[in-house]
CSV table of C-alpha atoms in Angstrom, one decimal:
chain,number,residue,atom,x,y,z
A,256,UNK,CA,-37.9,-38.7,26.9
A,257,UNK,CA,-39.8,-37.4,23.9
A,258,UNK,CA,-38.9,-33.8,24.8
A,259,UNK,CA,-35.2,-34.7,25.1
A,260,UNK,CA,-35.2,-36.5,21.7
A,261,UNK,CA,-37.0,-33.5,20.1
A,262,UNK,CA,-34.7,-31.1,21.7
A,263,UNK,CA,-31.6,-33.0,20.5
A,264,UNK,CA,-33.1,-33.3,17.0
A,265,UNK,CA,-33.7,-29.5,16.9
A,266,UNK,CA,-30.2,-28.8,18.1
A,267,UNK,CA,-28.8,-31.0,15.4
A,268,UNK,CA,-30.9,-29.3,12.7
A,269,UNK,CA,-29.8,-25.9,13.9
A,270,UNK,CA,-26.1,-27.1,13.9
A,271,UNK,CA,-26.6,-28.5,10.4
A,272,UNK,CA,-28.1,-25.2,9.1
A,273,UNK,CA,-25.2,-23.3,10.6
A,274,UNK,CA,-22.7,-25.7,9.1
A,275,UNK,CA,-24.3,-25.3,5.7
A,276,UNK,CA,-24.2,-21.5,5.9
A,277,UNK,CA,-20.5,-21.6,6.9
A,278,UNK,CA,-19.6,-23.9,4.0
A,279,UNK,CA,-21.2,-21.4,1.6
A,280,UNK,CA,-19.6,-18.4,3.4
A,281,UNK,CA,-23.0,-17.0,4.1
A,282,UNK,CA,-24.1,-14.8,7.0
A,283,UNK,CA,-26.7,-12.1,7.5
A,284,UNK,CA,-29.3,-10.5,9.6
A,285,UNK,CA,-33.1,-9.9,9.7
A,286,UNK,CA,-34.3,-6.7,11.5
A,287,UNK,CA,-37.6,-5.2,12.5
A,288,UNK,CA,-37.4,-1.5,13.2
A,289,UNK,CA,-39.5,1.6,13.7
A,290,UNK,CA,-38.6,5.3,13.1
A,291,UNK,CA,-40.8,8.1,14.4
A,292,UNK,CA,-39.5,10.3,11.6
A,293,UNK,CA,-38.0,9.8,8.2
A,294,UNK,CA,-35.0,11.4,6.4
A,295,UNK,CA,-37.1,13.3,3.8
A,296,UNK,CA,-37.9,17.0,4.1
A,297,UNK,CA,-41.6,16.5,5.0
A,298,UNK,CA,-43.9,16.2,8.0
A,299,UNK,CA,-44.7,12.5,7.7
A,300,UNK,CA,-44.3,10.3,10.9
A,301,UNK,CA,-44.2,6.7,12.0
A,302,UNK,CA,-42.3,4.3,9.8
A,303,UNK,CA,-42.1,0.6,10.6
A,304,UNK,CA,-39.6,-1.4,8.5
A,305,UNK,CA,-38.2,-4.9,7.8
A,306,UNK,CA,-34.6,-5.2,6.6
A,307,UNK,CA,-32.8,-8.3,5.3
A,308,UNK,CA,-29.1,-8.3,4.9
A,309,UNK,CA,-27.2,-11.2,3.3
A,310,UNK,CA,-23.4,-11.5,3.1
A,311,UNK,CA,-21.1,-14.0,1.4
A,312,UNK,CA,-17.4,-14.5,1.9
A,313,UNK,CA,-16.4,-17.5,-0.2
A,314,UNK,CA,-12.9,-18.8,-1.1
A,315,UNK,CA,-13.4,-20.0,-4.7
A,316,UNK,CA,-9.8,-21.1,-5.1
A,317,UNK,CA,-6.5,-20.8,-3.2
A,318,UNK,CA,-5.9,-17.2,-4.3
A,319,UNK,CA,-9.4,-16.2,-5.3
A,320,UNK,CA,-12.2,-15.0,-3.1
A,321,UNK,CA,-15.8,-13.8,-3.8
A,322,UNK,CA,-17.3,-11.1,-1.6
A,323,UNK,CA,-20.9,-10.0,-1.8
A,324,UNK,CA,-23.6,-8.2,0.2
A,325,UNK,CA,-27.2,-7.8,-0.8
A,326,UNK,CA,-29.9,-5.9,1.1
A,327,UNK,CA,-33.7,-5.6,0.9
A,328,UNK,CA,-34.9,-2.7,3.0
A,329,UNK,CA,-38.6,-2.4,3.2
A,330,UNK,CA,-40.2,0.9,4.5
A,331,UNK,CA,-37.4,3.1,3.2
A,332,UNK,CA,-39.3,6.4,3.0
A,333,UNK,CA,-38.3,9.0,0.4
A,334,UNK,CA,-37.7,6.5,-2.4
A,335,UNK,CA,-41.3,6.2,-3.6
A,336,UNK,CA,-40.7,8.4,-6.7
A,337,UNK,CA,-38.8,6.5,-9.5
A,338,UNK,CA,-37.5,9.8,-10.8
A,339,UNK,CA,-35.7,10.2,-7.4
A,340,UNK,CA,-33.8,6.9,-7.7
A,341,UNK,CA,-30.5,8.8,-8.3
A,342,UNK,CA,-28.9,6.5,-10.8
A,343,UNK,CA,-30.3,3.3,-9.3
A,344,UNK,CA,-29.8,1.3,-12.5
A,345,UNK,CA,-26.1,2.1,-12.8
A,346,UNK,CA,-25.7,1.4,-9.1
A,347,UNK,CA,-27.5,-2.0,-9.2
A,348,UNK,CA,-30.2,-0.6,-6.8
A,349,UNK,CA,-33.9,-1.2,-7.4
A,350,UNK,CA,-36.3,1.2,-5.7
A,351,UNK,CA,-40.0,0.5,-5.8
A,352,UNK,CA,-42.8,1.6,-3.5
A,353,UNK,CA,-40.5,2.4,-0.6
A,354,UNK,CA,-38.6,-0.9,-0.9
A,355,UNK,CA,-34.8,-0.7,-1.7
A,356,UNK,CA,-33.3,-3.9,-3.1
A,357,UNK,CA,-29.6,-3.6,-3.8
A,358,UNK,CA,-26.4,-5.4,-4.4
A,359,UNK,CA,-24.4,-3.4,-2.0
A,360,UNK,CA,-21.1,-5.2,-2.8
A,361,UNK,CA,-20.2,-7.9,-5.3
A,362,UNK,CA,-16.6,-8.4,-6.3
A,363,UNK,CA,-13.9,-10.9,-7.0
A,364,UNK,CA,-10.5,-10.6,-5.2
A,365,UNK,CA,-7.3,-12.2,-6.5
A,366,UNK,CA,-4.3,-12.3,-4.2
A,367,UNK,CA,-1.0,-13.4,-5.8
A,368,UNK,CA,2.5,-12.5,-4.7
A,369,UNK,CA,2.6,-8.8,-3.8
A,370,UNK,CA,-0.6,-8.1,-5.6
A,371,UNK,CA,-4.2,-7.9,-4.3
A,372,UNK,CA,-6.7,-7.1,-7.0
A,373,UNK,CA,-10.4,-6.5,-6.7
A,374,UNK,CA,-12.9,-6.1,-9.5
A,375,UNK,CA,-16.7,-5.4,-9.2
A,376,UNK,CA,-19.0,-3.5,-7.0
A,377,UNK,CA,-17.2,-2.5,-3.8
A,378,UNK,CA,-17.2,0.0,-0.9
A,379,UNK,CA,-14.0,2.0,-1.0
A,380,UNK,CA,-13.9,4.0,2.3
A,381,UNK,CA,-10.9,6.3,2.7
A,382,UNK,CA,-9.8,8.1,5.8
A,383,UNK,CA,-8.8,7.5,9.4
A,384,UNK,CA,-10.8,10.2,11.2
A,385,UNK,CA,-13.9,9.3,13.1
A,386,UNK,CA,-17.2,9.6,11.2
A,387,UNK,CA,-16.1,12.7,9.2
A,388,UNK,CA,-13.5,11.9,6.5
A,389,UNK,CA,-12.3,14.6,4.2
A,390,UNK,CA,-10.6,12.1,1.8
A,391,UNK,CA,-13.6,9.8,1.5
A,392,UNK,CA,-14.4,10.9,-2.1
A,393,UNK,CA,-15.2,7.7,-3.9
A,394,UNK,CA,-18.1,5.8,-2.2
A,395,UNK,CA,-21.5,7.4,-2.1
A,396,UNK,CA,-24.0,7.4,0.7
A,397,UNK,CA,-27.8,7.2,0.7
A,398,UNK,CA,-28.9,9.6,3.5
A,399,UNK,CA,-32.6,8.8,3.0
A,400,UNK,CA,-32.1,5.3,4.5
A,401,UNK,CA,-33.6,4.6,7.9
A,402,UNK,CA,-30.9,2.5,9.6
A,403,UNK,CA,-29.7,2.7,13.2
A,404,UNK,CA,-26.1,2.2,12.3
A,405,UNK,CA,-25.8,5.6,10.6
A,406,UNK,CA,-23.2,6.6,8.1
A,407,UNK,CA,-21.4,3.2,7.7
A,408,UNK,CA,-24.8,1.6,6.7
A,409,UNK,CA,-25.7,4.5,4.3
A,410,UNK,CA,-22.7,3.6,2.0
A,411,UNK,CA,-23.3,1.6,-1.1
A,412,UNK,CA,-20.6,0.3,-3.5
A,413,UNK,CA,-19.3,1.6,-6.8
A,414,UNK,CA,-18.3,-0.5,-9.8
A,415,UNK,CA,-14.5,-0.3,-9.6
A,416,UNK,CA,-11.2,-1.9,-10.3
A,417,UNK,CA,-8.8,-1.7,-7.3
A,418,UNK,CA,-5.2,-2.9,-7.2
A,419,UNK,CA,-2.9,-3.0,-4.2
A,420,UNK,CA,0.8,-3.6,-4.6
A,421,UNK,CA,2.7,-4.3,-1.3
A,422,UNK,CA,6.1,-2.6,-1.4
A,423,UNK,CA,6.7,-4.1,2.1
A,424,UNK,CA,4.4,-6.0,4.4
A,425,UNK,CA,3.3,-2.6,5.9
A,426,UNK,CA,3.4,-0.3,2.9
A,427,UNK,CA,1.3,-0.6,-0.2
A,428,UNK,CA,0.6,1.4,-3.3
A,429,UNK,CA,-3.1,1.5,-4.3
A,430,UNK,CA,-4.7,2.3,-7.6
A,431,UNK,CA,-8.4,2.7,-8.2
A,432,UNK,CA,-10.4,3.1,-11.4
A,433,UNK,CA,-14.2,3.8,-11.2
A,434,UNK,CA,-15.7,3.7,-14.7
A,435,UNK,CA,-19.3,4.4,-13.6
A,436,UNK,CA,-20.1,7.3,-11.3
A,437,UNK,CA,-22.8,6.9,-8.6
A,438,UNK,CA,-23.9,9.9,-6.5
A,439,UNK,CA,-24.9,10.3,-2.9
A,440,UNK,CA,-28.6,10.5,-2.2
A,441,UNK,CA,-29.7,13.4,0.0
A,442,UNK,CA,-33.1,14.8,1.1
A,443,UNK,CA,-34.4,17.6,-1.2
A,444,UNK,CA,-37.5,19.7,-1.0
A,445,UNK,CA,-38.9,20.2,-4.5
A,446,UNK,CA,-41.6,22.9,-4.9
A,447,UNK,CA,-44.6,21.9,-7.1
A,448,UNK,CA,-43.6,24.3,-9.9
A,449,UNK,CA,-40.1,23.0,-10.2
A,450,UNK,CA,-39.1,20.2,-12.5
A,451,UNK,CA,-36.0,18.5,-11.1
A,452,UNK,CA,-33.6,16.3,-13.0
A,453,UNK,CA,-30.3,14.8,-12.0
A,454,UNK,CA,-27.6,15.1,-14.7
A,455,UNK,CA,-25.1,12.3,-14.3
A,456,UNK,CA,-21.9,11.8,-16.2
A,457,UNK,CA,-22.2,9.5,-19.2
A,458,UNK,CA,-21.0,5.9,-19.0
A,459,UNK,CA,-18.0,6.1,-21.2
A,460,UNK,CA,-14.2,5.7,-20.8
A,461,UNK,CA,-13.4,9.4,-20.6
A,462,UNK,CA,-16.0,9.9,-17.8
A,463,UNK,CA,-14.3,7.5,-15.5
A,464,UNK,CA,-12.6,8.4,-12.2
A,465,UNK,CA,-9.2,7.5,-11.0
A,466,UNK,CA,-7.4,7.5,-7.7
A,467,UNK,CA,-4.0,6.6,-6.1
A,468,UNK,CA,-2.9,6.1,-2.5
A,469,UNK,CA,0.3,5.2,-0.7
A,470,UNK,CA,-0.7,3.6,2.6
A,471,UNK,CA,1.3,2.5,5.7
A,472,UNK,CA,-0.5,0.2,8.2
A,473,UNK,CA,1.0,-1.4,11.2
A,474,UNK,CA,3.6,-0.5,13.9
A,475,UNK,CA,3.4,2.7,15.8
A,476,UNK,CA,1.9,4.8,13.0
A,477,UNK,CA,-0.8,4.3,10.4
A,478,UNK,CA,-0.7,6.9,7.6
A,479,UNK,CA,-1.5,7.6,4.0
A,480,UNK,CA,-1.4,10.1,1.2
A,481,UNK,CA,-4.1,10.0,-1.5
A,482,UNK,CA,-5.2,11.6,-4.7
A,483,UNK,CA,-8.5,11.3,-6.5
A,484,UNK,CA,-9.9,12.7,-9.8
A,485,UNK,CA,-13.6,12.3,-9.9
A,486,UNK,CA,-17.0,13.9,-9.5
A,487,UNK,CA,-18.6,15.7,-6.5
A,488,UNK,CA,-20.7,13.0,-4.7
A,489,UNK,CA,-23.0,15.7,-3.5
A,490,UNK,CA,-25.2,17.6,-5.9
A,491,UNK,CA,-24.9,21.2,-7.0
A,492,UNK,CA,-28.2,22.9,-8.0
A,493,UNK,CA,-28.4,24.6,-11.4
A,494,UNK,CA,-31.3,26.6,-12.9
A,495,UNK,CA,-31.7,25.7,-16.5
A,496,UNK,CA,-34.8,27.8,-17.4
A,497,UNK,CA,-37.4,29.9,-15.7
A,498,UNK,CA,-40.7,31.0,-17.2
A,499,UNK,CA,-43.8,32.8,-15.9
A,500,UNK,CA,-47.2,31.8,-17.0
A,501,UNK,CA,-48.8,34.8,-18.6
A,502,UNK,CA,-52.3,33.8,-17.5
A,503,UNK,CA,-51.9,32.5,-13.9
A,504,UNK,CA,-48.7,34.4,-13.1
A,505,UNK,CA,-47.1,31.2,-11.7
A,506,UNK,CA,-43.4,30.6,-12.1
A,507,UNK,CA,-42.2,27.3,-13.5
A,508,UNK,CA,-38.5,26.3,-13.4
A,509,UNK,CA,-36.4,23.5,-14.8
A,510,UNK,CA,-33.6,22.7,-12.3
A,511,UNK,CA,-30.8,20.2,-12.6
A,512,UNK,CA,-28.6,18.5,-10.0
A,513,UNK,CA,-25.1,18.3,-11.4
A,514,UNK,CA,-21.8,16.7,-10.2
A,515,UNK,CA,-18.8,18.6,-11.5
A,516,UNK,CA,-15.3,17.2,-11.8
A,517,UNK,CA,-12.8,17.9,-9.0
A,518,UNK,CA,-9.3,17.0,-7.9
A,519,UNK,CA,-8.7,15.8,-4.3
A,520,UNK,CA,-5.4,15.4,-2.6
A,521,UNK,CA,-5.2,14.4,1.0
A,522,UNK,CA,-3.5,12.6,3.9
A,523,UNK,CA,-4.4,11.0,7.2
A,524,UNK,CA,-2.7,9.4,10.2
A,525,UNK,CA,-3.5,7.5,13.4
A,526,UNK,CA,-1.3,6.6,16.3
A,527,UNK,CA,-1.4,5.7,20.0
A,528,UNK,CA,0.7,6.8,22.9
A,529,UNK,CA,-0.2,5.1,26.1
A,530,UNK,CA,-4.0,5.2,26.6
A,531,UNK,CA,-4.3,8.2,24.2
A,532,UNK,CA,-4.9,7.9,20.5
A,533,UNK,CA,-4.4,10.6,18.0
A,534,UNK,CA,-5.8,10.8,14.5
A,535,UNK,CA,-6.0,13.4,11.8
A,536,UNK,CA,-7.1,13.9,8.2
A,537,UNK,CA,-6.9,16.7,5.7
A,538,UNK,CA,-8.0,17.2,2.1
A,539,UNK,CA,-7.7,20.0,-0.5
A,540,UNK,CA,-10.4,19.8,-3.1
A,541,UNK,CA,-9.8,21.8,-6.3
A,542,UNK,CA,-12.9,22.6,-8.3
A,543,UNK,CA,-13.6,24.1,-11.7
A,544,UNK,CA,-14.8,27.4,-10.1
A,545,UNK,CA,-11.3,28.4,-8.8
A,546,UNK,CA,-11.9,32.2,-9.0
A,547,UNK,CA,-15.5,32.1,-7.8
A,548,UNK,CA,-16.8,33.5,-11.1
A,549,UNK,CA,-19.7,31.2,-11.3
A,550,UNK,CA,-22.4,32.0,-8.7
A,551,UNK,CA,-23.8,28.4,-8.7
A,552,UNK,CA,-20.7,26.2,-8.4
A,553,UNK,CA,-18.7,25.1,-5.4
A,554,UNK,CA,-15.2,26.7,-5.1
A,555,UNK,CA,-12.0,25.0,-3.9
A,556,UNK,CA,-11.7,24.3,-0.2
A,557,UNK,CA,-9.5,22.8,2.5
A,558,UNK,CA,-11.2,20.3,4.9
A,559,UNK,CA,-9.4,19.1,8.0
A,560,UNK,CA,-10.0,17.0,11.1
A,561,UNK,CA,-7.8,16.5,14.2
A,562,UNK,CA,-8.9,14.2,17.0
A,563,UNK,CA,-7.8,12.7,20.3
A,564,UNK,CA,-9.1,9.4,21.8
A,565,UNK,CA,-8.8,8.2,25.4
A,566,UNK,CA,-9.8,5.0,27.1
A,567,UNK,CA,-11.0,5.2,30.7
A,568,UNK,CA,-11.3,2.1,32.9
A,569,UNK,CA,-11.8,-1.0,30.8
A,570,UNK,CA,-15.0,-0.1,28.8
A,571,UNK,CA,-15.3,3.6,28.4
A,572,UNK,CA,-14.0,5.2,25.2
A,573,UNK,CA,-14.1,9.0,24.3
A,574,UNK,CA,-13.2,10.6,21.0
A,575,UNK,CA,-13.1,14.3,20.5
A,576,UNK,CA,-12.3,16.0,17.2
A,577,UNK,CA,-11.8,19.5,15.9
A,578,UNK,CA,-13.3,19.9,12.4
A,579,UNK,CA,-12.5,22.8,10.1
A,580,UNK,CA,-13.0,24.1,6.6
A,581,UNK,CA,-11.5,27.0,4.7
A,582,UNK,CA,-13.4,28.0,1.5
A,583,UNK,CA,-11.2,29.6,-1.2
A,584,UNK,CA,-12.9,32.6,-3.0
A,585,UNK,CA,-16.2,31.8,-1.4
A,586,UNK,CA,-19.3,32.8,-3.4
A,587,UNK,CA,-22.1,34.9,-1.9
A,588,UNK,CA,-25.3,33.4,-3.4
A,589,UNK,CA,-26.9,36.9,-3.2
A,590,UNK,CA,-24.7,37.8,-6.2
A,591,UNK,CA,-27.3,36.0,-8.4
A,592,UNK,CA,-29.8,38.7,-7.6
A,593,UNK,CA,-27.8,41.1,-9.8
A,594,UNK,CA,-29.1,39.2,-12.9
A,595,UNK,CA,-30.9,41.6,-15.3
A,596,UNK,CA,-33.7,39.1,-15.4
A,597,UNK,CA,-35.1,39.5,-11.9
A,598,UNK,CA,-37.1,36.3,-12.1
A,599,UNK,CA,-34.1,34.2,-13.2
A,600,UNK,CA,-31.9,36.0,-10.6
A,601,UNK,CA,-34.3,35.0,-7.8
A,602,UNK,CA,-34.3,31.4,-8.9
A,603,UNK,CA,-30.6,31.3,-9.3
A,604,UNK,CA,-30.2,32.8,-5.8
A,605,UNK,CA,-32.3,30.1,-4.2
A,606,UNK,CA,-30.5,27.3,-6.1
A,607,UNK,CA,-27.0,28.7,-5.2
A,608,UNK,CA,-28.0,29.0,-1.5
A,609,UNK,CA,-29.1,25.4,-1.5
A,610,UNK,CA,-25.9,24.3,-3.2
A,611,UNK,CA,-23.7,26.1,-0.6
A,612,UNK,CA,-25.8,24.7,2.3
A,613,UNK,CA,-25.5,21.1,1.0
A,614,UNK,CA,-21.8,21.5,0.3
A,615,UNK,CA,-21.1,23.6,3.4
A,616,UNK,CA,-19.8,26.7,1.7
A,617,UNK,CA,-21.9,29.5,3.3
A,618,UNK,CA,-18.9,30.7,5.4
A,619,UNK,CA,-15.3,31.2,4.4
A,620,UNK,CA,-13.9,29.8,7.7
A,621,UNK,CA,-15.9,27.1,9.4
A,622,UNK,CA,-15.2,25.5,12.8
A,623,UNK,CA,-16.9,22.6,14.4
A,624,UNK,CA,-16.3,19.9,17.0
A,625,UNK,CA,-17.4,16.3,17.2
A,626,UNK,CA,-17.5,13.8,20.1
A,627,UNK,CA,-18.2,10.1,20.4
A,628,UNK,CA,-18.7,8.5,23.9
A,629,UNK,CA,-19.0,4.7,24.1
A,630,UNK,CA,-19.6,2.9,27.4
A,631,UNK,CA,-20.3,-0.8,27.9
A,632,UNK,CA,-21.7,-2.7,30.9
A,633,UNK,CA,-22.6,-6.3,31.9
A,634,UNK,CA,-19.8,-8.1,30.2
A,635,UNK,CA,-20.1,-5.9,27.1
A,636,UNK,CA,-23.7,-6.9,26.5
A,637,UNK,CA,-25.1,-3.4,27.1
A,638,UNK,CA,-23.6,-0.6,24.9
A,639,UNK,CA,-24.3,3.1,25.2
A,640,UNK,CA,-23.1,5.4,22.4
A,641,UNK,CA,-23.5,9.2,22.1
A,642,UNK,CA,-22.4,10.9,18.9
A,643,UNK,CA,-22.5,14.7,18.5
A,644,UNK,CA,-21.4,17.3,16.0
A,645,UNK,CA,-21.7,21.1,16.5
A,646,UNK,CA,-21.0,23.7,13.8
A,647,UNK,CA,-20.0,26.9,15.6
A,648,UNK,CA,-20.5,29.6,12.9
A,649,UNK,CA,-24.2,28.7,12.2
A,650,UNK,CA,-24.8,27.1,15.7
A,651,UNK,CA,-26.4,24.0,14.2
A,652,UNK,CA,-25.8,20.5,15.6
A,653,UNK,CA,-26.5,16.8,15.3
A,654,UNK,CA,-26.9,14.4,18.3
A,655,UNK,CA,-27.4,10.7,18.2
A,656,UNK,CA,-27.8,8.7,21.4
A,657,UNK,CA,-28.0,5.0,21.0
A,658,UNK,CA,-28.4,2.1,23.5
A,659,UNK,CA,-28.0,-1.5,22.4
A,660,UNK,CA,-28.5,-4.7,24.4
A,661,UNK,CA,-27.6,-8.3,23.5
A,662,UNK,CA,-30.9,-10.1,24.4
A,663,UNK,CA,-29.5,-13.6,23.7
A,664,UNK,CA,-27.2,-15.4,21.2
A,665,UNK,CA,-27.7,-13.6,17.9
A,666,UNK,CA,-30.4,-11.3,19.1
A,667,UNK,CA,-29.8,-7.6,19.7
A,668,UNK,CA,-32.2,-4.7,20.6
A,669,UNK,CA,-31.4,-1.1,19.9
A,670,UNK,CA,-33.2,2.1,20.9
A,671,UNK,CA,-32.0,5.6,20.1
A,672,UNK,CA,-32.7,8.9,18.5
A,673,UNK,CA,-31.5,11.5,16.0
A,674,UNK,CA,-31.6,15.2,16.8
A,675,UNK,CA,-31.1,17.9,14.2
A,676,UNK,CA,-31.2,21.6,15.0
A,677,UNK,CA,-30.1,24.9,13.7
A,678,UNK,CA,-31.1,27.9,11.5
A,679,UNK,CA,-33.2,27.0,8.4
A,680,UNK,CA,-30.3,27.7,6.1
A,681,UNK,CA,-27.6,25.6,7.8
A,682,UNK,CA,-26.3,22.1,7.3
A,683,UNK,CA,-28.3,20.5,10.1
A,684,UNK,CA,-31.0,23.1,10.3
A,685,UNK,CA,-32.3,22.3,6.8
A,686,UNK,CA,-33.2,18.7,8.1
A,687,UNK,CA,-34.5,19.6,11.5
A,688,UNK,CA,-37.8,17.9,10.6
A,689,UNK,CA,-35.9,14.6,10.6
A,690,UNK,CA,-35.5,14.7,14.4
A,691,UNK,CA,-37.0,11.5,15.9
A,692,UNK,CA,-36.5,8.2,17.7
A,693,UNK,CA,-36.0,4.7,16.5
A,694,UNK,CA,-36.1,1.1,17.8
A,695,UNK,CA,-34.8,-2.1,16.3
A,696,UNK,CA,-34.7,-5.8,17.0
A,697,UNK,CA,-32.2,-7.7,15.0
A,698,UNK,CA,-31.4,-11.4,14.6
A,699,UNK,CA,-28.0,-12.3,13.1
A,700,UNK,CA,-27.1,-15.6,11.5
């Protein structure tokens, strides 16, 4: 009898806690994970972590909603150096001793009549292609994070004002203003004799970014056209000075990571016919180096994705995409070697090559394909996903197998791996040291 009473009391307490969380609009997760490799360009191994994620969706009034997400990610390797925080203060991200504490999102949303207005820190993800989105030019990603979810979890919000005006129930005009720029965070190998700084746009009115979008959602076709005037989320490497010590003969360089202005105009679509789905996305990005005169700056390019999706049986889904780029007036980084100052020329060559690897501009025409295979078993409690991307010209590729199982209510276990391979100076080859496996146990509430 005592066991029955205790069990009933425990159940009531759990129901009460769940009810209290629901009233406050709170949910979240606590995860224990292990990665055999990190996402930094080094040889370190074995990284356990503890990740807490809290979300709130609260209706403050009839037309007003508060949305927030905060994360504490312990064991996030690559963030130990405060100088490598990449604008953490302006992004409301605190990075200390490998622990990332961040307000990922925090905004108010007002809905009235045909208007939907959001103000605050928010994730603005554009594009309907799978995983690779040419028009996704606003929201940065932190590629150093160790999270099994991949790209979607790497995103962190920007401070923005977003207004949607519904012309019809299916068509809306969207305007975006981003007053404070936040960059993506990527792995970088910095030699001992190089002093690296990131030069971010000032926080002032004229250094804000703006975007507009016309979107149709619903019916047989989802589609949009978009424009954005902002900064390159990825860094471009610039050599500011190079000196050689007269006594030791060692070379010292001051190098900056910069994020130049650019225009982006793009479009996307998604539709389904029978069991087939079709999706596509394209963007033209116009940079300040239109003629390719500068040897250390990205030139304009066209980036496009076209995919087909097919469902088999009841629980097997396959997506295959063609991915292409065309670089206008592509710059050969070897041009920097023509500098009359041989020492400076060598430094600028290395910086330019790194810029074009990071921004995928080593080849004028680039072709790639991606695939995602998702299969479920046992009443959808066991999920196997395989994601791959192969760049044809450089023959580099990325592969991520992942197996997840629902252990019980609110409990989920995940095992998987990340495989990077290719020539040293290729997009995936530069991070081939990051190849490794991971495991995670997560409790959601």
